[in-house]
mmCIF file of C-alpha atoms in Angstrom:
data_model
loop_
_atom_site.group_PDB
_atom_site.id
_atom_site.type_symbol
_atom_site.label_atom_id
_atom_site.label_comp_id
_atom_site.label_asym_id
_atom_site.label_seq_id
_atom_site.Cartn_x
_atom_site.Cartn_y
_atom_site.Cartn_z
ATOM 1 C CA MET A 698 -205.143 239.794 -266.405
ATOM 2 C CA PHE A 699 -204.248 236.211 -265.531
ATOM 3 C CA LYS A 700 -206.553 234.041 -267.633
ATOM 4 C CA LYS A 701 -208.395 231.025 -266.321
ATOM 5 C CA GLU A 702 -206.522 228.600 -268.612
ATOM 6 C CA ASN A 703 -203.239 230.028 -267.323
ATOM 7 C CA MET A 704 -204.437 229.493 -263.759
ATOM 8 C CA ASP A 705 -205.391 225.896 -264.564
ATOM 9 C CA SER A 706 -202.000 225.300 -266.173
ATOM 10 C CA TRP A 707 -200.266 226.774 -263.140
ATOM 11 C CA ASN A 708 -202.282 224.648 -260.712
ATOM 12 C CA ALA A 709 -201.576 221.539 -262.818
ATOM 13 C CA VAL A 710 -197.838 222.166 -262.663
ATOM 14 C CA PHE A 711 -197.506 223.568 -259.118
ATOM 15 C CA THR A 712 -199.640 221.311 -256.978
ATOM 16 C CA GLU A 713 -198.011 222.512 -253.744
ATOM 17 C CA CYS A 714 -198.907 226.199 -254.320
ATOM 18 C CA GLN A 715 -202.330 226.448 -255.943
ATOM 19 C CA LEU A 716 -203.643 229.790 -257.291
ATOM 20 C CA ARG A 717 -207.096 231.158 -256.507
ATOM 21 C CA SER A 718 -208.941 234.106 -257.985
ATOM 22 C CA THR A 719 -209.138 235.782 -254.608
ATOM 23 C CA ASP A 720 -205.375 235.573 -254.202
ATOM 24 C CA LEU A 721 -204.810 237.226 -257.573
ATOM 25 C CA SER A 722 -207.424 239.929 -257.000
ATOM 26 C CA ASN A 723 -205.908 240.879 -253.643
ATOM 27 C CA PRO A 724 -202.302 239.574 -253.497
ATOM 28 C CA THR A 725 -200.244 239.769 -250.322
ATOM 29 C CA GLU A 726 -196.528 239.550 -249.577
ATOM 30 C CA GLY A 727 -196.851 236.119 -247.992
ATOM 31 C CA PHE A 728 -198.846 234.736 -250.907
ATOM 32 C CA LEU A 729 -196.422 236.089 -253.511
ATOM 33 C CA THR A 730 -193.364 234.882 -251.537
ATOM 34 C CA GLY A 731 -194.775 231.348 -251.286
ATOM 35 C CA VAL A 732 -195.621 231.257 -255.008
ATOM 36 C CA LEU A 733 -192.142 232.458 -256.030
ATOM 37 C CA VAL A 734 -190.400 230.003 -253.668
ATOM 38 C CA GLY A 735 -192.412 227.110 -255.149
ATOM 39 C CA TYR A 736 -191.549 228.336 -258.655
ATOM 40 C CA LEU A 737 -187.802 228.388 -257.933
ATOM 41 C CA LYS A 738 -187.951 224.912 -256.366
ATOM 42 C CA ARG A 739 -189.324 223.707 -259.695
ATOM 43 C CA PHE A 740 -185.977 224.659 -261.232
ATOM 44 C CA GLY A 741 -184.014 222.810 -258.554
ATOM 45 C CA TYR A 742 -183.222 225.703 -256.232
ATOM 46 C CA LYS A 743 -182.999 224.758 -252.562
ATOM 47 C CA ILE A 744 -184.615 227.746 -250.966
ATOM 48 C CA GLU A 745 -186.652 228.112 -247.798
ATOM 49 C CA PRO A 746 -187.931 231.332 -246.173
ATOM 50 C CA PRO A 747 -186.661 232.107 -242.649
ATOM 51 C CA ILE A 748 -188.884 231.425 -239.663
ATOM 52 C CA MET A 749 -188.735 234.981 -238.342
ATOM 53 C CA MET A 750 -190.451 237.414 -240.704
ATOM 54 C CA GLU A 751 -188.977 240.670 -239.385
ATOM 55 C CA ASN A 752 -185.183 240.578 -239.176
ATOM 56 C CA ASN A 753 -182.113 241.159 -241.298
ATOM 57 C CA GLU A 754 -181.997 237.540 -242.437
ATOM 58 C CA TYR A 755 -185.514 237.741 -243.837
ATOM 59 C CA ARG A 756 -184.752 240.997 -245.623
ATOM 60 C CA LEU A 757 -181.668 239.406 -247.146
ATOM 61 C CA PHE A 758 -183.792 236.438 -248.250
ATOM 62 C CA ARG A 759 -186.309 238.748 -249.939
ATOM 63 C CA THR A 760 -183.505 240.622 -251.681
ATOM 64 C CA LYS A 761 -182.056 237.418 -253.133
ATOM 65 C CA LEU A 762 -185.511 236.220 -254.136
ATOM 66 C CA VAL A 763 -186.258 239.492 -255.966
ATOM 67 C CA LYS A 764 -182.911 239.380 -257.735
ATOM 68 C CA GLN A 765 -183.414 235.795 -258.945
ATOM 69 C CA ILE A 766 -186.991 236.410 -260.166
ATOM 70 C CA ASP A 767 -185.929 239.625 -261.912
ATOM 71 C CA HIS A 768 -183.184 237.670 -263.705
ATOM 72 C CA MET A 769 -185.684 235.087 -264.965
ATOM 73 C CA LEU A 770 -188.141 237.782 -266.065
ATOM 74 C CA LYS A 771 -185.465 239.601 -268.049
ATOM 75 C CA ILE A 772 -184.728 236.398 -269.959
ATOM 76 C CA SER A 773 -188.247 236.569 -271.375
ATOM 77 C CA ASN A 774 -188.647 240.363 -271.446
ATOM 78 C CA GLU A 775 -185.630 242.588 -270.962
ATOM 79 C CA SER A 776 -187.788 245.672 -270.366
ATOM 80 C CA TYR A 777 -189.632 244.136 -267.455
ATOM 81 C CA VAL A 778 -188.383 245.093 -263.988
ATOM 82 C CA PHE A 779 -189.259 243.362 -260.730
ATOM 83 C CA THR A 780 -188.350 245.320 -257.609
ATOM 84 C CA TYR A 781 -188.239 244.810 -253.875
ATOM 85 C CA TYR A 782 -191.291 247.022 -253.546
ATOM 86 C CA ASP A 783 -193.230 244.819 -255.979
ATOM 87 C CA LEU A 784 -192.640 241.912 -253.558
ATOM 88 C CA ILE A 785 -193.683 243.604 -250.343
ATOM 89 C CA ARG A 786 -196.513 245.660 -251.937
ATOM 90 C CA PRO A 787 -197.842 243.540 -254.784
ATOM 91 C CA THR A 788 -200.610 244.786 -257.087
ATOM 92 C CA PRO A 789 -203.136 242.539 -258.895
ATOM 93 C CA LYS A 790 -202.159 243.690 -262.372
ATOM 94 C CA LYS A 791 -198.401 243.467 -262.021
ATOM 95 C CA THR A 792 -198.657 240.191 -260.096
ATOM 96 C CA ALA A 793 -200.803 238.597 -262.825
ATOM 97 C CA GLN A 794 -198.468 239.890 -265.547
ATOM 98 C CA MET A 795 -195.399 238.606 -263.722
ATOM 99 C CA LEU A 796 -196.909 235.167 -263.113
ATOM 100 C CA CYS A 797 -197.927 234.914 -266.761
ATOM 101 C CA ILE A 798 -194.353 235.690 -267.879
ATOM 102 C CA LEU A 799 -192.913 233.157 -265.421
ATOM 103 C CA LEU A 800 -195.371 230.475 -266.586
ATOM 104 C CA ASN A 801 -194.413 231.062 -270.229
ATOM 105 C CA TYR A 802 -190.737 230.879 -269.304
ATOM 106 C CA LEU A 803 -191.355 227.544 -267.558
ATOM 107 C CA PHE A 804 -193.085 226.163 -270.651
ATOM 108 C CA TYR A 805 -190.246 227.418 -272.834
ATOM 109 C CA TYR A 806 -187.692 225.864 -270.490
ATOM 110 C CA ASN A 807 -189.461 222.507 -270.501
ATOM 111 C CA MET A 808 -189.738 222.603 -274.297
ATOM 112 C CA TYR A 809 -186.088 223.226 -275.079
ATOM 113 C CA LYS A 810 -184.234 221.800 -272.073
ATOM 114 C CA GLU A 811 -183.953 218.329 -273.654
ATOM 115 C CA GLU A 812 -182.315 219.732 -276.792
ATOM 116 C CA VAL A 813 -180.081 221.964 -274.731
ATOM 117 C CA PHE A 814 -179.154 219.107 -272.443
ATOM 118 C CA LYS A 815 -178.388 216.935 -275.452
ATOM 119 C CA MET A 816 -176.085 219.617 -276.778
ATOM 120 C CA VAL A 817 -174.261 220.119 -273.517
ATOM 121 C CA GLY A 818 -174.583 216.534 -272.297
ATOM 122 C CA LYS A 819 -171.526 215.209 -274.118
ATOM 123 C CA PRO A 820 -169.248 218.106 -273.070
ATOM 124 C CA LEU A 821 -170.554 217.768 -269.536
ATOM 125 C CA ASN A 822 -169.811 214.043 -269.555
ATOM 126 C CA GLU A 823 -166.364 214.702 -270.969
ATOM 127 C CA LEU A 824 -165.835 217.348 -268.332
ATOM 128 C CA GLN A 825 -166.934 214.916 -265.666
ATOM 129 C CA ASP A 826 -164.606 212.244 -267.077
ATOM 130 C CA LEU A 827 -161.757 214.735 -267.117
ATOM 131 C CA LYS A 828 -162.489 215.693 -263.540
ATOM 132 C CA SER A 829 -162.574 212.012 -262.577
ATOM 133 C CA ARG A 830 -159.294 211.378 -264.378
ATOM 134 C CA VAL A 831 -157.720 214.431 -262.781
ATOM 135 C CA GLU A 832 -158.906 213.278 -259.370
ATOM 136 C CA LYS A 833 -157.639 209.773 -260.064
ATOM 137 C CA VAL A 834 -154.249 211.091 -261.190
ATOM 138 C CA ARG A 835 -154.095 213.326 -258.132
ATOM 139 C CA CYS A 836 -154.894 210.387 -255.832
ATOM 140 C CA GLU A 837 -152.362 208.238 -257.666
ATOM 141 C CA ASN A 838 -149.715 210.945 -257.286
ATOM 142 C CA GLU A 839 -150.483 211.259 -253.586
ATOM 143 C CA ARG A 840 -150.312 207.491 -253.225
ATOM 144 C CA ARG A 841 -146.995 207.364 -255.065
ATOM 145 C CA GLN A 842 -145.610 210.169 -252.966
ATOM 146 C CA LYS A 843 -146.668 208.320 -249.859
ATOM 147 C CA GLU A 844 -145.183 205.078 -251.177
ATOM 148 C CA ASN A 845 -141.959 206.880 -252.085
ATOM 149 C CA ALA A 846 -141.737 208.310 -248.582
ATOM 150 C CA GLU A 847 -142.381 204.888 -247.068
ATOM 151 C CA LEU A 848 -139.909 203.316 -249.493
ATOM 152 C CA LYS A 849 -137.243 205.853 -248.563
ATOM 153 C CA GLN A 850 -137.865 205.103 -244.917
ATOM 154 C CA SER A 851 -137.682 201.371 -245.644
ATOM 155 C CA ILE A 852 -134.441 201.840 -247.591
ATOM 156 C CA LYS A 853 -132.981 203.764 -244.695
ATOM 157 C CA MET A 854 -133.997 201.062 -242.233
ATOM 158 C CA LEU A 855 -132.739 198.315 -244.546
ATOM 159 C CA ASN A 856 -129.409 200.083 -244.956
ATOM 160 C CA GLU A 857 -129.089 200.254 -241.192
ATOM 161 C CA ARG A 858 -130.019 196.591 -240.914
ATOM 162 C CA LEU A 859 -127.618 195.785 -243.747
ATOM 163 C CA SER A 860 -124.744 197.388 -241.868
ATOM 164 C CA ALA A 861 -125.661 195.495 -238.721
ATOM 165 C CA SER A 862 -126.067 192.279 -240.715
ATOM 166 C CA ARG A 863 -122.647 192.725 -242.276
ATOM 167 C CA GLU A 864 -121.127 193.102 -238.833
ATOM 168 C CA GLU A 865 -122.986 189.994 -237.679
ATOM 169 C CA LEU A 866 -121.859 188.160 -240.804
ATOM 170 C CA LYS A 867 -118.269 189.071 -240.084
ATOM 171 C CA ALA A 868 -118.626 187.833 -236.509
ATOM 172 C CA TYR A 869 -120.307 184.647 -237.737
ATOM 173 C CA VAL A 870 -117.486 184.004 -240.213
ATOM 174 C CA GLU A 871 -114.948 184.364 -237.421
ATOM 175 C CA LYS A 872 -116.958 182.060 -235.169
ATOM 176 C CA THR A 873 -117.319 179.573 -238.018
ATOM 177 C CA GLY A 874 -113.540 179.507 -238.469
ATOM 178 C CA ALA A 875 -113.063 178.868 -234.764
ATOM 179 C CA LYS A 876 -115.720 176.158 -234.825
ATOM 180 C CA LYS A 877 -114.054 174.507 -237.808
ATOM 181 C CA GLU A 878 -110.822 174.320 -235.820
ATOM 182 C CA ASP A 879 -112.732 172.741 -232.927
ATOM 183 C CA ILE A 880 -114.365 170.291 -235.330
ATOM 184 C CA GLY A 881 -110.971 169.320 -236.762
ATOM 185 C CA LYS A 882 -109.640 168.773 -233.263
ATOM 186 C CA LEU A 883 -112.644 166.627 -232.354
ATOM 187 C CA GLU A 884 -112.268 164.625 -235.559
ATOM 188 C CA ARG A 885 -108.663 163.883 -234.666
ATOM 189 C CA GLU A 886 -109.731 162.849 -231.175
ATOM 190 C CA ILE A 887 -112.398 160.599 -232.671
ATOM 191 C CA GLU A 888 -109.836 158.970 -234.947
ATOM 192 C CA GLU A 889 -107.615 158.327 -231.935
ATOM 193 C CA LEU A 890 -110.553 156.865 -230.029
ATOM 194 C CA ILE A 891 -111.413 154.648 -232.997
ATOM 195 C CA GLU A 892 -107.824 153.367 -233.039
ATOM 196 C CA LYS A 893 -108.012 152.706 -229.311
ATOM 197 C CA GLN A 894 -111.297 150.897 -229.823
ATOM 198 C CA LYS A 895 -109.710 148.712 -232.499
ATOM 199 C CA ASP A 896 -106.828 147.910 -230.121
ATOM 200 C CA LEU A 897 -109.285 147.021 -227.380
ATOM 201 C CA GLU A 898 -111.244 144.820 -229.775
ATOM 202 C CA GLY A 899 -108.010 142.982 -230.652
ATOM 203 C CA GLU A 900 -107.140 142.568 -226.975
ATOM 204 C CA LYS A 901 -110.651 141.321 -226.321
ATOM 205 C CA ASN A 902 -110.391 138.733 -229.108
ATOM 206 C CA ARG A 903 -107.001 137.607 -227.779
ATOM 207 C CA LEU A 904 -108.386 137.162 -224.270
ATOM 208 C CA LEU A 905 -111.407 135.330 -225.627
ATOM 209 C CA LYS A 906 -109.079 132.887 -227.391
ATOM 210 C CA GLN A 907 -107.216 132.262 -224.128
ATOM 211 C CA MET A 908 -110.408 131.590 -222.207
ATOM 212 C CA VAL A 909 -112.051 128.179 -222.027
ATOM 213 C CA SER A 910 -114.736 127.814 -224.636
ATOM 214 C CA ASN A 911 -118.352 127.302 -223.660
ATOM 215 C CA ASP A 912 -118.347 123.719 -225.012
ATOM 216 C CA GLU A 913 -115.294 122.779 -222.939
ATOM 217 C CA PHE A 914 -116.813 124.503 -219.939
ATOM 218 C CA GLN A 915 -120.048 122.545 -220.345
ATOM 219 C CA GLU A 916 -118.146 119.262 -220.891
ATOM 220 C CA LEU A 917 -116.144 119.861 -217.712
ATOM 221 C CA GLY A 918 -119.372 120.474 -215.843
ATOM 222 C CA LYS A 919 -120.840 117.237 -217.184
ATOM 223 C CA GLN A 920 -117.736 115.266 -216.118
ATOM 224 C CA THR A 921 -117.890 116.810 -212.668
ATOM 225 C CA GLN A 922 -121.553 115.882 -212.360
ATOM 226 C CA GLN A 923 -120.839 112.313 -213.481
ATOM 227 C CA LEU A 924 -118.038 111.981 -210.912
ATOM 228 C CA GLU A 925 -120.283 113.346 -208.194
ATOM 229 C CA ASN A 926 -122.998 110.848 -209.141
ATOM 230 C CA LYS A 927 -120.466 107.992 -209.196
ATOM 231 C CA LEU A 928 -119.110 109.108 -205.814
ATOM 232 C CA ALA A 929 -122.624 109.086 -204.370
ATOM 233 C CA ASN A 930 -123.213 105.546 -205.705
ATOM 234 C CA LEU A 931 -119.905 104.352 -204.234
ATOM 235 C CA ALA A 932 -120.813 105.908 -200.907
ATOM 236 C CA LYS A 933 -124.083 103.974 -200.947
ATOM 237 C CA GLU A 934 -122.230 100.726 -201.864
ATOM 238 C CA GLN A 935 -119.731 101.332 -199.071
ATOM 239 C CA GLY A 936 -122.547 101.695 -196.567
ATOM 240 C CA ARG A 937 -124.131 98.459 -197.758
ATOM 241 C CA MET A 938 -120.782 96.580 -197.595
ATOM 242 C CA GLU A 939 -120.098 97.901 -194.104
ATOM 243 C CA SER A 940 -123.504 96.593 -193.035
ATOM 244 C CA VAL A 941 -122.744 93.129 -194.510
ATOM 245 C CA LEU A 942 -119.274 93.118 -192.933
ATOM 246 C CA SER A 943 -120.744 93.944 -189.563
ATOM 247 C CA LYS A 944 -123.124 91.003 -189.847
ATOM 248 C CA ARG A 945 -120.265 88.686 -190.906
ATOM 249 C CA ASN A 946 -118.132 89.763 -187.957
ATOM 250 C CA GLU A 947 -120.962 88.946 -185.609
ATOM 251 C CA ASP A 948 -121.361 85.528 -187.249
ATOM 252 C CA ILE A 949 -117.589 84.897 -186.999
ATOM 253 C CA LYS A 950 -117.604 85.769 -183.336
ATOM 254 C CA LYS A 951 -120.447 83.350 -182.749
ATOM 255 C CA LEU A 952 -118.687 80.565 -184.727
ATOM 256 C CA GLN A 953 -115.411 81.179 -182.877
ATOM 257 C CA GLN A 954 -117.242 80.862 -179.632
ATOM 258 C CA GLN A 955 -118.861 77.657 -180.829
ATOM 259 C CA SER A 956 -115.457 76.290 -181.995
ATOM 260 C CA ASP A 957 -113.958 76.897 -178.583
ATOM 261 C CA GLU A 958 -116.854 75.163 -176.982
ATOM 262 C CA LEU A 959 -116.444 72.199 -179.402
ATOM 263 C CA GLU A 960 -112.752 71.790 -178.530
ATOM 264 C CA GLU A 961 -113.652 71.607 -174.897
ATOM 265 C CA LEU A 962 -116.458 69.186 -175.633
ATOM 266 C CA ASN A 963 -114.198 67.027 -177.855
ATOM 267 C CA LYS A 964 -112.629 65.663 -174.828
ATOM 268 C CA VAL A 965 -115.931 64.632 -173.426
ATOM 269 C CA PHE A 966 -118.318 63.797 -176.351
ATOM 270 C CA PRO A 967 -118.108 60.881 -178.885
ATOM 271 C CA LYS A 968 -116.566 60.887 -182.463
ATOM 272 C CA ASN A 969 -119.715 61.469 -184.470
ATOM 273 C CA LEU A 970 -120.267 64.534 -182.478
ATOM 274 C CA LEU A 971 -116.762 65.621 -183.289
ATOM 275 C CA THR A 972 -117.453 65.098 -186.990
ATOM 276 C CA GLN A 973 -120.307 67.473 -186.743
ATOM 277 C CA LEU A 974 -118.091 69.902 -184.973
ATOM 278 C CA GLU A 975 -115.457 69.670 -187.752
ATOM 279 C CA SER A 976 -118.124 70.379 -190.282
ATOM 280 C CA SER A 977 -119.087 73.388 -188.274
ATOM 281 C CA ASN A 978 -115.421 74.411 -188.103
ATOM 282 C CA LYS A 979 -115.114 74.271 -191.891
ATOM 283 C CA GLN A 980 -118.133 76.463 -192.208
ATOM 284 C CA LEU A 981 -116.507 78.843 -189.772
ATOM 285 C CA LYS A 982 -113.315 79.007 -191.852
ATOM 286 C CA ASN A 983 -115.299 79.602 -195.001
ATOM 287 C CA LEU A 984 -117.055 82.430 -193.265
ATOM 288 C CA GLN A 985 -113.704 83.845 -192.140
ATOM 289 C CA ARG A 986 -112.398 83.785 -195.715
ATOM 290 C CA GLU A 987 -115.538 85.522 -196.951
ATOM 291 C CA ALA A 988 -115.148 88.105 -194.229
ATOM 292 C CA THR A 989 -111.495 88.689 -195.214
ATOM 293 C CA PHE A 990 -112.465 89.052 -198.876
ATOM 294 C CA ALA A 991 -115.286 91.460 -198.020
ATOM 295 C CA GLU A 992 -112.943 93.501 -195.838
ATOM 296 C CA ALA A 993 -110.338 93.701 -198.645
ATOM 297 C CA LYS A 994 -113.029 94.692 -201.096
ATOM 298 C CA ASN A 995 -114.275 97.275 -198.656
ATOM 299 C CA LYS A 996 -110.748 98.694 -198.321
ATOM 300 C CA LEU A 997 -110.416 98.804 -202.094
ATOM 301 C CA SER A 998 -113.716 100.673 -202.343
ATOM 302 C CA ASP A 999 -112.569 103.186 -199.724
ATOM 303 C CA LYS A 1000 -109.400 103.887 -201.719
ATOM 304 C CA ASP A 1001 -111.337 104.348 -204.963
ATOM 305 C CA ILE A 1002 -113.792 106.640 -203.248
ATOM 306 C CA LYS A 1003 -110.986 108.697 -201.760
ATOM 307 C CA ASP A 1004 -109.267 109.023 -205.170
ATOM 308 C CA MET A 1005 -112.513 109.991 -206.785
ATOM 309 C CA LYS A 1006 -113.192 112.577 -204.108
ATOM 310 C CA GLU A 1007 -109.754 114.086 -204.630
ATOM 311 C CA ALA A 1008 -110.287 114.141 -208.427
ATOM 312 C CA VAL A 1009 -113.693 115.769 -208.009
ATOM 313 C CA GLU A 1010 -112.309 118.365 -205.601
ATOM 314 C CA GLN A 1011 -109.456 119.132 -208.009
ATOM 315 C CA LEU A 1012 -111.868 119.491 -210.934
ATOM 316 C CA GLN A 1013 -114.135 121.738 -208.874
ATOM 317 C CA ALA A 1014 -111.167 123.900 -207.866
ATOM 318 C CA GLU A 1015 -110.011 124.204 -211.490
ATOM 319 C CA TYR A 1016 -113.581 124.950 -212.559
ATOM 320 C CA SER A 1017 -113.924 127.719 -209.951
ATOM 321 C CA ILE A 1018 -110.539 129.229 -210.874
ATOM 322 C CA LYS A 1019 -111.343 129.239 -214.606
ATOM 323 C CA LYS A 1020 -114.797 130.611 -213.946
ATOM 324 C CA ASN A 1021 -113.479 133.450 -211.764
ATOM 325 C CA GLU A 1022 -110.696 134.302 -214.230
ATOM 326 C CA PHE A 1023 -113.114 134.320 -217.143
ATOM 327 C CA GLY A 1024 -115.703 136.400 -215.246
ATOM 328 C CA ASP A 1025 -113.162 138.985 -214.019
ATOM 329 C CA LYS A 1026 -111.569 139.394 -217.436
ATOM 330 C CA ARG A 1027 -114.914 139.615 -219.153
ATOM 331 C CA LEU A 1028 -116.197 142.221 -216.683
ATOM 332 C CA GLU A 1029 -113.005 144.238 -217.047
ATOM 333 C CA GLU A 1030 -113.173 144.122 -220.848
ATOM 334 C CA GLU A 1031 -116.878 144.986 -220.872
ATOM 335 C CA LYS A 1032 -116.201 147.909 -218.547
ATOM 336 C CA LYS A 1033 -113.422 149.212 -220.819
ATOM 337 C CA ILE A 1034 -115.587 148.785 -223.909
ATOM 338 C CA ALA A 1035 -118.528 150.558 -222.224
ATOM 339 C CA GLU A 1036 -116.275 153.465 -221.228
ATOM 340 C CA GLN A 1037 -114.884 153.758 -224.757
ATOM 341 C CA ARG A 1038 -118.382 153.619 -226.245
ATOM 342 C CA HIS A 1039 -119.549 156.319 -223.849
ATOM 343 C CA VAL A 1040 -116.617 158.555 -224.813
ATOM 344 C CA ILE A 1041 -117.268 157.954 -228.522
ATOM 345 C CA LYS A 1042 -120.982 158.653 -228.066
ATOM 346 C CA GLU A 1043 -120.281 161.932 -226.265
ATOM 347 C CA ASN A 1044 -117.821 162.971 -228.977
ATOM 348 C CA TRP A 1045 -120.393 162.190 -231.677
ATOM 349 C CA LYS A 1046 -122.930 164.315 -229.817
ATOM 350 C CA ARG A 1047 -120.465 167.198 -229.704
ATOM 351 C CA ILE A 1048 -119.760 166.785 -233.420
ATOM 352 C CA LYS A 1049 -123.491 166.756 -234.218
ATOM 353 C CA LYS A 1050 -124.011 169.933 -232.180
ATOM 354 C CA LEU A 1051 -121.127 171.649 -233.938
ATOM 355 C CA GLU A 1052 -122.415 170.528 -237.346
ATOM 356 C CA GLN A 1053 -125.892 171.838 -236.470
ATOM 357 C CA ARG A 1054 -124.455 175.173 -235.363
ATOM 358 C CA GLU A 1055 -122.401 175.364 -238.545
ATOM 359 C CA HIS A 1056 -125.544 174.615 -240.596
ATOM 360 C CA ASN A 1057 -127.479 177.337 -238.739
ATOM 361 C CA LEU A 1058 -124.681 179.812 -239.390
ATOM 362 C CA LYS A 1059 -124.688 178.958 -243.091
ATOM 363 C CA CYS A 1060 -128.474 179.418 -243.224
ATOM 364 C CA ARG A 1061 -128.274 182.807 -241.530
ATOM 365 C CA ILE A 1062 -125.480 183.864 -243.874
ATOM 366 C CA ALA A 1063 -127.619 182.800 -246.852
ATOM 367 C CA ASP A 1064 -130.588 184.766 -245.430
ATOM 368 C CA GLN A 1065 -128.421 187.859 -245.028
ATOM 369 C CA ARG A 1066 -127.242 187.528 -248.615
ATOM 370 C CA ASP A 1067 -130.850 187.190 -249.816
ATOM 371 C CA ILE A 1068 -131.775 190.323 -247.856
ATOM 372 C CA GLU A 1069 -128.867 192.197 -249.436
ATOM 373 C CA LYS A 1070 -129.993 191.032 -252.873
ATOM 374 C CA ILE A 1071 -133.600 192.141 -252.237
ATOM 375 C CA ILE A 1072 -132.404 195.517 -250.970
ATOM 376 C CA ASP A 1073 -130.185 195.993 -254.018
ATOM 377 C CA GLU A 1074 -133.071 195.097 -256.339
ATOM 378 C CA GLY A 1075 -135.426 197.473 -254.490
ATOM 379 C CA VAL A 1076 -132.889 200.300 -254.682
ATOM 380 C CA ALA A 1077 -132.408 199.626 -258.399
ATOM 381 C CA GLU A 1078 -136.183 199.768 -259.007
ATOM 382 C CA ILE A 1079 -136.447 203.007 -257.042
ATOM 383 C CA MET A 1080 -133.628 204.558 -259.036
ATOM 384 C CA ILE A 1081 -135.363 203.511 -262.278
ATOM 385 C CA VAL A 1082 -138.610 205.162 -261.105
ATOM 386 C CA TYR A 1083 -136.759 208.344 -260.162
ATOM 387 C CA ASP A 1084 -134.978 208.378 -263.529
ATOM 388 C CA GLU A 1085 -138.318 208.114 -265.310
#
């Protein structure tokens, strides 16, 4: 008989499947199945009855349930037997006895599980650590195998690249030798051009010495300007003298006319009148002498002006000739110098390009050597790992 205190203890522990007196006095298959399922869940079993009550799956479920409950009952009482029939046709007495045994087993389990767990806790932890270490070692081995496979593939690719790089290096060395020959040839050409430039500089200096200096050129220009100014002043003076001479000629003509008239009148008029006429005649002669002197002076001025004009024209001609010679020679020399500078500049550009290409080739050769060194070191490390 299932006592009341046992029922209270059961209901306190299993809140999801409460026991009632009516259930124990008239137990059914459904009631007993629900109670046993709740009991097994208390021990951590994940068990749920099938939805369909009449099929092979449900019969298999009941068989497993009976087997598990019978195992727990035998732990407490080896003589006790729980059968499939006891589940589908439960009786009040056997049901109460079975539930009492299961409740005692639960109390016993709760009482000693801490001590048991303490005893097996350390081995379980060690086992778990060992499993973790084994799993870690296994993962590490897989990772190393994968890395080894990738490393082998990389070594294969690097060996292929190394062969190609060696071929490229050989070609680059040959090209570098050819470029060095070209550079030597260009250097010789540059030296020749430098010598030519020096010769041209010497020729330029020689021509500059032969040319009229800027000071002399400016002095000649000043003299020419002075002569032109003097010529202009003389031309003005000549015009003024010609004007005076013209006036004197007119006066002389008038006096000559008056003298002729006086000679005719001398025969008719008295002596005092003749005296006046003589005085007038003297004035006429004085005017004639002044006219002669002015004419001579005018002639002298014309000669000086003509000489000055010829000197100015000669100086201008010499100035133009010197200027043209100096300009032509300077243009020719500047043209030659510009051509030589252009040639030298182009040659320097070619040399710079060749030097840059040579530098690039050296850099690529150094990179290839670094790659070879890295590959050799990687192969050595791999061989060390394989030896270990």
